[in-house]
């Protein structure tokens, strides 16, 4: 199975900051990667698919980039509602695999 | 509205069987894969497996192969996740999720508690 290595596992930031989260795949996955946000007690929601396409309704301060093995989620100008846990998920082939998650906390 | 609605929380004893459900509405159930995802208490997300309701083609993650069974009934637009013999380590929230453009529609989750 493809391994997804996500970093950092946690990050502290302030409202207005810019944050970057990375995922590295153990083999090339083209752009078959999505980013998901999960708030406590809630189901995850899709933010970005195909590595860089913003899901409908997601604020433009979220962006994704990368292809092959290295991917990045960037959140510009952090808002209070962005403090959550973020996961990458590859769907290049089965079994699909998640990164370990990044908890974004308020500094 | 496109949505997946899961069955309610369950409390079971070790060794008991269980089948939880995920009912789809607002789209053509047979045209999209449906996956199941586990989240153990305080832990990350784990992809368990996926089914294509049109022909019941099913794929499992090796970690879950033989531990659970994924099925679907296209006549009632419902996917299922079942256990024949629950263990204490099965305590988790289980999500169903549609695979459209990525995993785009999530159920609300079903909490499974296993306790003697």
PDB file of C-alpha atoms in Angstrom:
ATOM      1  CA  UNK A   1       0.000   0.000   0.000  1.00  0.00           C
ATOM      2  CA  UNK A   2       1.086   3.583  -0.618  1.00  0.00           C
ATOM      3  CA  UNK A   3       2.272   5.290   2.562  1.00  0.00           C
ATOM      4  CA  UNK A   4       1.388   8.930   3.128  1.00  0.00           C
ATOM      5  CA  UNK A   5       3.722  10.856   5.430  1.00  0.00           C
ATOM      6  CA  UNK A   6       2.160  14.074   6.667  1.00  0.00           C
ATOM      7  CA  UNK A   7       3.934  16.823   8.550  1.00  0.00           C
ATOM      8  CA  UNK A   8       3.921  18.470  10.946  1.00  0.00           C
ATOM      9  CA  UNK A   9       1.740  16.451  13.302  1.00  0.00           C
ATOM     10  CA  UNK A  10       0.739  19.662  15.028  1.00  0.00           C
ATOM     11  CA  UNK A  11       1.267  23.364  14.524  1.00  0.00           C
ATOM     12  CA  UNK A  12       0.412  26.439  16.548  1.00  0.00           C
ATOM     13  CA  UNK A  13      -0.473  29.638  14.757  1.00  0.00           C
ATOM     14  CA  UNK A  14      -2.323  32.903  15.227  1.00  0.00           C
ATOM     15  CA  UNK A  15      -5.301  34.375  13.433  1.00  0.00           C
ATOM     16  CA  UNK A  16      -3.998  36.019  10.282  1.00  0.00           C
ATOM     17  CA  UNK A  17      -0.981  33.732   9.917  1.00  0.00           C
ATOM     18  CA  UNK A  18      -0.141  31.562   6.951  1.00  0.00           C
ATOM     19  CA  UNK A  19       0.291  27.820   7.536  1.00  0.00           C
ATOM     20  CA  UNK A  20       1.681  25.093   5.299  1.00  0.00           C
ATOM     21  CA  UNK A  21       1.101  21.363   5.712  1.00  0.00           C
ATOM     22  CA  UNK A  22       2.851  18.766   3.602  1.00  0.00           C
ATOM     23  CA  UNK A  23       2.204  15.189   2.533  1.00  0.00           C
ATOM     24  CA  UNK A  24       4.699  12.889   0.890  1.00  0.00           C
ATOM     25  CA  UNK A  25       3.664   9.700  -0.886  1.00  0.00           C
ATOM     26  CA  UNK A  26       5.858   6.608  -0.865  1.00  0.00           C
ATOM     27  CA  UNK A  27       5.434   6.363  -4.629  1.00  0.00           C
ATOM     28  CA  UNK A  28       4.115   8.587  -7.364  1.00  0.00           C
ATOM     29  CA  UNK A  29       0.389   9.239  -7.252  1.00  0.00           C
ATOM     30  CA  UNK A  30       0.089  11.841 -10.051  1.00  0.00           C
ATOM     31  CA  UNK A  31      -2.313  14.411  -8.594  1.00  0.00           C
ATOM     32  CA  UNK A  32      -4.668  11.897  -6.962  1.00  0.00           C
ATOM     33  CA  UNK A  33      -4.714  13.568  -3.580  1.00  0.00           C
ATOM     34  CA  UNK A  34      -7.317  15.324  -1.498  1.00  0.00           C
ATOM     35  CA  UNK A  35      -7.170  17.443   1.625  1.00  0.00           C
ATOM     36  CA  UNK A  36      -9.783  17.160   4.366  1.00  0.00           C
ATOM     37  CA  UNK A  37     -10.639  19.229   7.418  1.00  0.00           C
ATOM     38  CA  UNK A  38     -12.083  17.712  10.558  1.00  0.00           C
ATOM     39  CA  UNK A  39     -13.428  19.620  13.533  1.00  0.00           C
ATOM     40  CA  UNK A  40     -13.935  17.911  16.902  1.00  0.00           C
ATOM     41  CA  UNK A  41     -16.950  15.615  16.962  1.00  0.00           C
ATOM     42  CA  UNK A  42     -17.710  16.194  13.287  1.00  0.00           C
ATOM     43  CA  UNK A  43     -17.240  14.280  10.061  1.00  0.00           C
ATOM     44  CA  UNK A  44     -14.386  15.363   7.811  1.00  0.00           C
ATOM     45  CA  UNK A  45     -15.117  17.677   4.904  1.00  0.00           C
ATOM     46  CA  UNK A  46     -13.389  17.883   1.548  1.00  0.00           C
ATOM     47  CA  UNK A  47     -11.339  21.027   0.982  1.00  0.00           C
ATOM     48  CA  UNK A  48      -9.257  20.295  -2.099  1.00  0.00           C
ATOM     49  CA  UNK A  49      -9.220  17.478  -4.647  1.00  0.00           C
ATOM     50  CA  UNK A  50      -6.912  16.516  -7.468  1.00  0.00           C
ATOM     51  CA  UNK A  51      -4.154  18.133  -5.402  1.00  0.00           C
ATOM     52  CA  UNK A  52      -5.056  21.710  -6.277  1.00  0.00           C
ATOM     53  CA  UNK A  53      -8.771  22.077  -7.103  1.00  0.00           C
ATOM     54  CA  UNK A  54     -10.802  23.899  -4.500  1.00  0.00           C
ATOM     55  CA  UNK A  55     -14.035  22.160  -3.572  1.00  0.00           C
ATOM     56  CA  UNK A  56     -17.125  24.262  -4.140  1.00  0.00           C
ATOM     57  CA  UNK A  57     -17.891  26.484  -1.184  1.00  0.00           C
ATOM     58  CA  UNK A  58     -14.409  26.327   0.328  1.00  0.00           C
ATOM     59  CA  UNK A  59     -12.830  29.741   0.993  1.00  0.00           C
ATOM     60  CA  UNK A  60     -10.082  30.820  -1.389  1.00  0.00           C
ATOM     61  CA  UNK A  61      -7.578  31.197   1.479  1.00  0.00           C
ATOM     62  CA  UNK A  62      -7.142  27.417   1.139  1.00  0.00           C
ATOM     63  CA  UNK A  63      -4.905  26.224  -1.664  1.00  0.00           C
ATOM     64  CA  UNK A  64      -3.153  23.027  -2.639  1.00  0.00           C
ATOM     65  CA  UNK A  65      -0.203  22.200  -4.821  1.00  0.00           C
ATOM     66  CA  UNK A  66       2.006  19.325  -5.829  1.00  0.00           C
ATOM     67  CA  UNK A  67       2.157  16.301  -8.060  1.00  0.00           C
ATOM     68  CA  UNK A  68       3.883  12.958  -7.999  1.00  0.00           C
ATOM     69  CA  UNK A  69       5.064  12.427  -4.429  1.00  0.00           C
ATOM     70  CA  UNK A  70       5.084  15.843  -2.726  1.00  0.00           C
ATOM     71  CA  UNK A  71       2.009  17.865  -1.872  1.00  0.00           C
ATOM     72  CA  UNK A  72       1.232  20.990   0.103  1.00  0.00           C
ATOM     73  CA  UNK A  73      -1.844  22.510   1.696  1.00  0.00           C
ATOM     74  CA  UNK A  74      -1.553  26.232   2.396  1.00  0.00           C
ATOM     75  CA  UNK A  75      -3.949  28.266   4.468  1.00  0.00           C
ATOM     76  CA  UNK A  76      -3.518  32.019   4.101  1.00  0.00           C
ATOM     77  CA  UNK A  77      -4.751  34.526   6.638  1.00  0.00           C
ATOM     78  CA  UNK A  78      -5.958  31.995   9.213  1.00  0.00           C
ATOM     79  CA  UNK A  79      -9.453  32.501  10.549  1.00  0.00           C
ATOM     80  CA  UNK A  80     -10.767  31.275  13.903  1.00  0.00           C
ATOM     81  CA  UNK A  81     -12.871  28.603  12.188  1.00  0.00           C
ATOM     82  CA  UNK A  82      -9.761  27.091  10.544  1.00  0.00           C
ATOM     83  CA  UNK A  83      -8.432  25.633  13.782  1.00  0.00           C
ATOM     84  CA  UNK A  84      -9.037  21.953  13.197  1.00  0.00           C
ATOM     85  CA  UNK A  85      -7.250  18.781  12.132  1.00  0.00           C
ATOM     86  CA  UNK A  86      -6.240  18.321   8.498  1.00  0.00           C
ATOM     87  CA  UNK A  87      -5.663  15.085   6.604  1.00  0.00           C
ATOM     88  CA  UNK A  88      -4.393  14.214   3.174  1.00  0.00           C
ATOM     89  CA  UNK A  89      -5.790  11.148   1.395  1.00  0.00           C
ATOM     90  CA  UNK A  90      -4.470   9.495  -1.740  1.00  0.00           C
ATOM     91  CA  UNK A  91      -6.960   7.843  -4.063  1.00  0.00           C
ATOM     92  CA  UNK A  92      -4.492   6.894  -6.765  1.00  0.00           C
ATOM     93  CA  UNK A  93      -5.067   3.221  -6.083  1.00  0.00           C
ATOM     94  CA  UNK A  94      -6.589   0.891  -3.534  1.00  0.00           C
ATOM     95  CA  UNK A  95      -6.228   0.758  -0.664  1.00  0.00           C
ATOM     96  CA  UNK A  96      -6.554   4.495  -0.357  1.00  0.00           C
ATOM     97  CA  UNK A  97      -4.462   5.834   2.482  1.00  0.00           C
ATOM     98  CA  UNK A  98      -4.594   8.836   4.799  1.00  0.00           C
ATOM     99  CA  UNK A  99      -1.790  10.889   6.205  1.00  0.00           C
ATOM    100  CA  UNK A 100      -1.473  10.855   9.979  1.00  0.00           C
ATOM    101  CA  UNK A 101      -3.151  14.237  10.364  1.00  0.00           C
ATOM    102  CA  UNK A 102      -2.053  17.729  11.378  1.00  0.00           C
ATOM    103  CA  UNK A 103      -3.687  19.438  14.320  1.00  0.00           C
ATOM    104  CA  UNK A 104      -3.783  23.193  13.834  1.00  0.00           C
ATOM    105  CA  UNK A 105      -4.002  24.937  17.177  1.00  0.00           C
ATOM    106  CA  UNK A 106      -4.362  28.532  18.250  1.00  0.00           C
ATOM    107  CA  UNK A 107      -1.167  30.106  19.544  1.00  0.00           C
TER     108      UNK A 107
ATOM    109  CA  UNK B   1     -29.694  17.500  -1.365  1.00  0.00           C
ATOM    110  CA  UNK B   2     -26.982  14.887  -1.719  1.00  0.00           C
ATOM    111  CA  UNK B   3     -26.464  13.170   1.608  1.00  0.00           C
ATOM    112  CA  UNK B   4     -25.473  10.013   3.406  1.00  0.00           C
ATOM    113  CA  UNK B   5     -27.361   9.255   6.595  1.00  0.00           C
ATOM    114  CA  UNK B   6     -25.915   6.638   8.906  1.00  0.00           C
ATOM    115  CA  UNK B   7     -27.606   4.481  11.498  1.00  0.00           C
ATOM    116  CA  UNK B   8     -27.420   5.399  15.151  1.00  0.00           C
ATOM    117  CA  UNK B   9     -24.898   4.656  17.861  1.00  0.00           C
ATOM    118  CA  UNK B  10     -24.539   1.045  18.968  1.00  0.00           C
ATOM    119  CA  UNK B  11     -23.488  -0.545  22.236  1.00  0.00           C
ATOM    120  CA  UNK B  12     -22.537  -4.183  21.949  1.00  0.00           C
ATOM    121  CA  UNK B  13     -20.738  -6.888  23.904  1.00  0.00           C
ATOM    122  CA  UNK B  14     -17.551  -8.596  22.747  1.00  0.00           C
ATOM    123  CA  UNK B  15     -18.356 -11.485  20.433  1.00  0.00           C
ATOM    124  CA  UNK B  16     -21.660 -10.034  19.235  1.00  0.00           C
ATOM    125  CA  UNK B  17     -22.413  -9.320  15.606  1.00  0.00           C
ATOM    126  CA  UNK B  18     -23.307  -5.922  14.211  1.00  0.00           C
ATOM    127  CA  UNK B  19     -24.362  -4.351  10.928  1.00  0.00           C
ATOM    128  CA  UNK B  20     -24.436  -0.575  10.540  1.00  0.00           C
ATOM    129  CA  UNK B  21     -25.945   1.234   7.599  1.00  0.00           C
ATOM    130  CA  UNK B  22     -25.470   4.248   5.373  1.00  0.00           C
ATOM    131  CA  UNK B  23     -28.445   5.443   3.319  1.00  0.00           C
ATOM    132  CA  UNK B  24     -27.789   7.579   0.278  1.00  0.00           C
ATOM    133  CA  UNK B  25     -30.158  10.157  -1.175  1.00  0.00           C
ATOM    134  CA  UNK B  26     -30.087  12.930  -3.718  1.00  0.00           C
ATOM    135  CA  UNK B  27     -27.968  11.163  -6.313  1.00  0.00           C
ATOM    136  CA  UNK B  28     -27.753   7.928  -8.292  1.00  0.00           C
ATOM    137  CA  UNK B  29     -26.515   5.418  -5.723  1.00  0.00           C
ATOM    138  CA  UNK B  30     -25.245   2.944  -8.302  1.00  0.00           C
ATOM    139  CA  UNK B  31     -22.960   5.432 -10.032  1.00  0.00           C
ATOM    140  CA  UNK B  32     -20.543   6.105  -7.175  1.00  0.00           C
ATOM    141  CA  UNK B  33     -18.285   4.042  -4.970  1.00  0.00           C
ATOM    142  CA  UNK B  34     -18.963   4.178  -1.218  1.00  0.00           C
ATOM    143  CA  UNK B  35     -16.115   3.760   1.264  1.00  0.00           C
ATOM    144  CA  UNK B  36     -15.940   3.188   5.014  1.00  0.00           C
ATOM    145  CA  UNK B  37     -13.494   4.997   7.278  1.00  0.00           C
ATOM    146  CA  UNK B  38     -12.641   4.218  10.897  1.00  0.00           C
ATOM    147  CA  UNK B  39     -11.656   6.711  13.565  1.00  0.00           C
ATOM    148  CA  UNK B  40     -10.644   5.226  16.877  1.00  0.00           C
ATOM    149  CA  UNK B  41     -10.936   7.475  19.959  1.00  0.00           C
ATOM    150  CA  UNK B  42      -8.478  10.346  19.745  1.00  0.00           C
ATOM    151  CA  UNK B  43      -6.849   8.925  16.616  1.00  0.00           C
ATOM    152  CA  UNK B  44      -6.634   9.626  12.905  1.00  0.00           C
ATOM    153  CA  UNK B  45      -8.669   8.422   9.961  1.00  0.00           C
ATOM    154  CA  UNK B  46      -8.221   4.909   8.517  1.00  0.00           C
ATOM    155  CA  UNK B  47      -9.566   3.843   5.147  1.00  0.00           C
ATOM    156  CA  UNK B  48     -11.215   0.432   5.503  1.00  0.00           C
ATOM    157  CA  UNK B  49     -12.624  -0.487   2.134  1.00  0.00           C
ATOM    158  CA  UNK B  50     -14.952   0.473  -0.678  1.00  0.00           C
ATOM    159  CA  UNK B  51     -17.864  -0.910  -2.673  1.00  0.00           C
ATOM    160  CA  UNK B  52     -19.394  -0.126  -6.038  1.00  0.00           C
ATOM    161  CA  UNK B  53     -23.127  -0.627  -5.446  1.00  0.00           C
ATOM    162  CA  UNK B  54     -23.925  -1.261  -9.092  1.00  0.00           C
ATOM    163  CA  UNK B  55     -22.166  -4.656  -9.124  1.00  0.00           C
ATOM    164  CA  UNK B  56     -21.012  -4.973  -5.478  1.00  0.00           C
ATOM    165  CA  UNK B  57     -17.346  -4.934  -6.520  1.00  0.00           C
ATOM    166  CA  UNK B  58     -15.596  -4.557  -3.149  1.00  0.00           C
ATOM    167  CA  UNK B  59     -12.013  -3.762  -2.187  1.00  0.00           C
ATOM    168  CA  UNK B  60     -10.576  -3.914   1.317  1.00  0.00           C
ATOM    169  CA  UNK B  61      -7.556  -2.431   2.961  1.00  0.00           C
ATOM    170  CA  UNK B  62      -5.300  -5.323   4.046  1.00  0.00           C
ATOM    171  CA  UNK B  63      -5.679  -4.137   7.646  1.00  0.00           C
ATOM    172  CA  UNK B  64      -9.413  -4.798   7.515  1.00  0.00           C
ATOM    173  CA  UNK B  65      -9.664  -7.736   5.104  1.00  0.00           C
ATOM    174  CA  UNK B  66     -11.369 -10.595   6.913  1.00  0.00           C
ATOM    175  CA  UNK B  67     -12.274  -8.392   9.883  1.00  0.00           C
ATOM    176  CA  UNK B  68     -15.359  -6.727   8.419  1.00  0.00           C
ATOM    177  CA  UNK B  69     -17.738  -7.156   5.505  1.00  0.00           C
ATOM    178  CA  UNK B  70     -18.884  -4.319   3.261  1.00  0.00           C
ATOM    179  CA  UNK B  71     -22.080  -4.756   1.286  1.00  0.00           C
ATOM    180  CA  UNK B  72     -24.774  -2.740  -0.426  1.00  0.00           C
ATOM    181  CA  UNK B  73     -28.442  -3.042  -1.325  1.00  0.00           C
ATOM    182  CA  UNK B  74     -29.051  -0.927  -4.393  1.00  0.00           C
ATOM    183  CA  UNK B  75     -32.815  -1.392  -4.151  1.00  0.00           C
ATOM    184  CA  UNK B  76     -32.834   0.808  -1.058  1.00  0.00           C
ATOM    185  CA  UNK B  77     -29.667   2.873  -1.775  1.00  0.00           C
ATOM    186  CA  UNK B  78     -27.965   1.640   1.361  1.00  0.00           C
ATOM    187  CA  UNK B  79     -24.441   0.489   2.110  1.00  0.00           C
ATOM    188  CA  UNK B  80     -23.488  -1.617   5.104  1.00  0.00           C
ATOM    189  CA  UNK B  81     -20.537  -2.416   7.294  1.00  0.00           C
ATOM    190  CA  UNK B  82     -20.747  -5.532   9.397  1.00  0.00           C
ATOM    191  CA  UNK B  83     -18.859  -7.538  11.968  1.00  0.00           C
ATOM    192  CA  UNK B  84     -19.482 -11.190  12.832  1.00  0.00           C
ATOM    193  CA  UNK B  85     -17.737 -11.019  16.190  1.00  0.00           C
ATOM    194  CA  UNK B  86     -16.932  -7.652  17.733  1.00  0.00           C
ATOM    195  CA  UNK B  87     -13.820  -7.012  19.800  1.00  0.00           C
ATOM    196  CA  UNK B  88     -13.082  -4.283  22.304  1.00  0.00           C
ATOM    197  CA  UNK B  89     -10.617  -2.875  19.771  1.00  0.00           C
ATOM    198  CA  UNK B  90     -13.511  -2.175  17.358  1.00  0.00           C
ATOM    199  CA  UNK B  91     -14.570   0.821  19.471  1.00  0.00           C
ATOM    200  CA  UNK B  92     -14.584   3.727  17.050  1.00  0.00           C
ATOM    201  CA  UNK B  93     -16.620   6.114  14.975  1.00  0.00           C
ATOM    202  CA  UNK B  94     -17.267   4.726  11.507  1.00  0.00           C
ATOM    203  CA  UNK B  95     -17.946   7.005   8.567  1.00  0.00           C
ATOM    204  CA  UNK B  96     -19.308   6.163   5.160  1.00  0.00           C
ATOM    205  CA  UNK B  97     -18.212   8.441   2.342  1.00  0.00           C
ATOM    206  CA  UNK B  98     -19.020   8.770  -1.330  1.00  0.00           C
ATOM    207  CA  UNK B  99     -16.212   8.656  -3.837  1.00  0.00           C
ATOM    208  CA  UNK B 100     -17.153  11.259  -6.397  1.00  0.00           C
ATOM    209  CA  UNK B 101     -14.606  13.933  -7.091  1.00  0.00           C
ATOM    210  CA  UNK B 102     -12.447  12.587  -4.292  1.00  0.00           C
ATOM    211  CA  UNK B 103     -14.314  11.557  -1.155  1.00  0.00           C
ATOM    212  CA  UNK B 104     -16.795  14.344  -1.331  1.00  0.00           C
ATOM    213  CA  UNK B 105     -19.888  13.439   0.697  1.00  0.00           C
ATOM    214  CA  UNK B 106     -19.552  12.072   4.236  1.00  0.00           C
ATOM    215  CA  UNK B 107     -22.073  10.497   6.546  1.00  0.00           C
ATOM    216  CA  UNK B 108     -22.396  11.875  10.050  1.00  0.00           C
ATOM    217  CA  UNK B 109     -20.636   8.881  11.606  1.00  0.00           C
ATOM    218  CA  UNK B 110     -21.775   5.943  13.728  1.00  0.00           C
ATOM    219  CA  UNK B 111     -20.232   5.405  17.151  1.00  0.00           C
ATOM    220  CA  UNK B 112     -19.708   1.749  17.967  1.00  0.00           C
ATOM    221  CA  UNK B 113     -19.013   0.910  21.616  1.00  0.00           C
ATOM    222  CA  UNK B 114     -17.984  -2.593  22.632  1.00  0.00           C
ATOM    223  CA  UNK B 115     -18.057  -3.325  26.310  1.00  0.00           C
ATOM    224  CA  UNK B 116     -18.734  -6.305  28.514  1.00  0.00           C
TER     225      UNK B 116
END
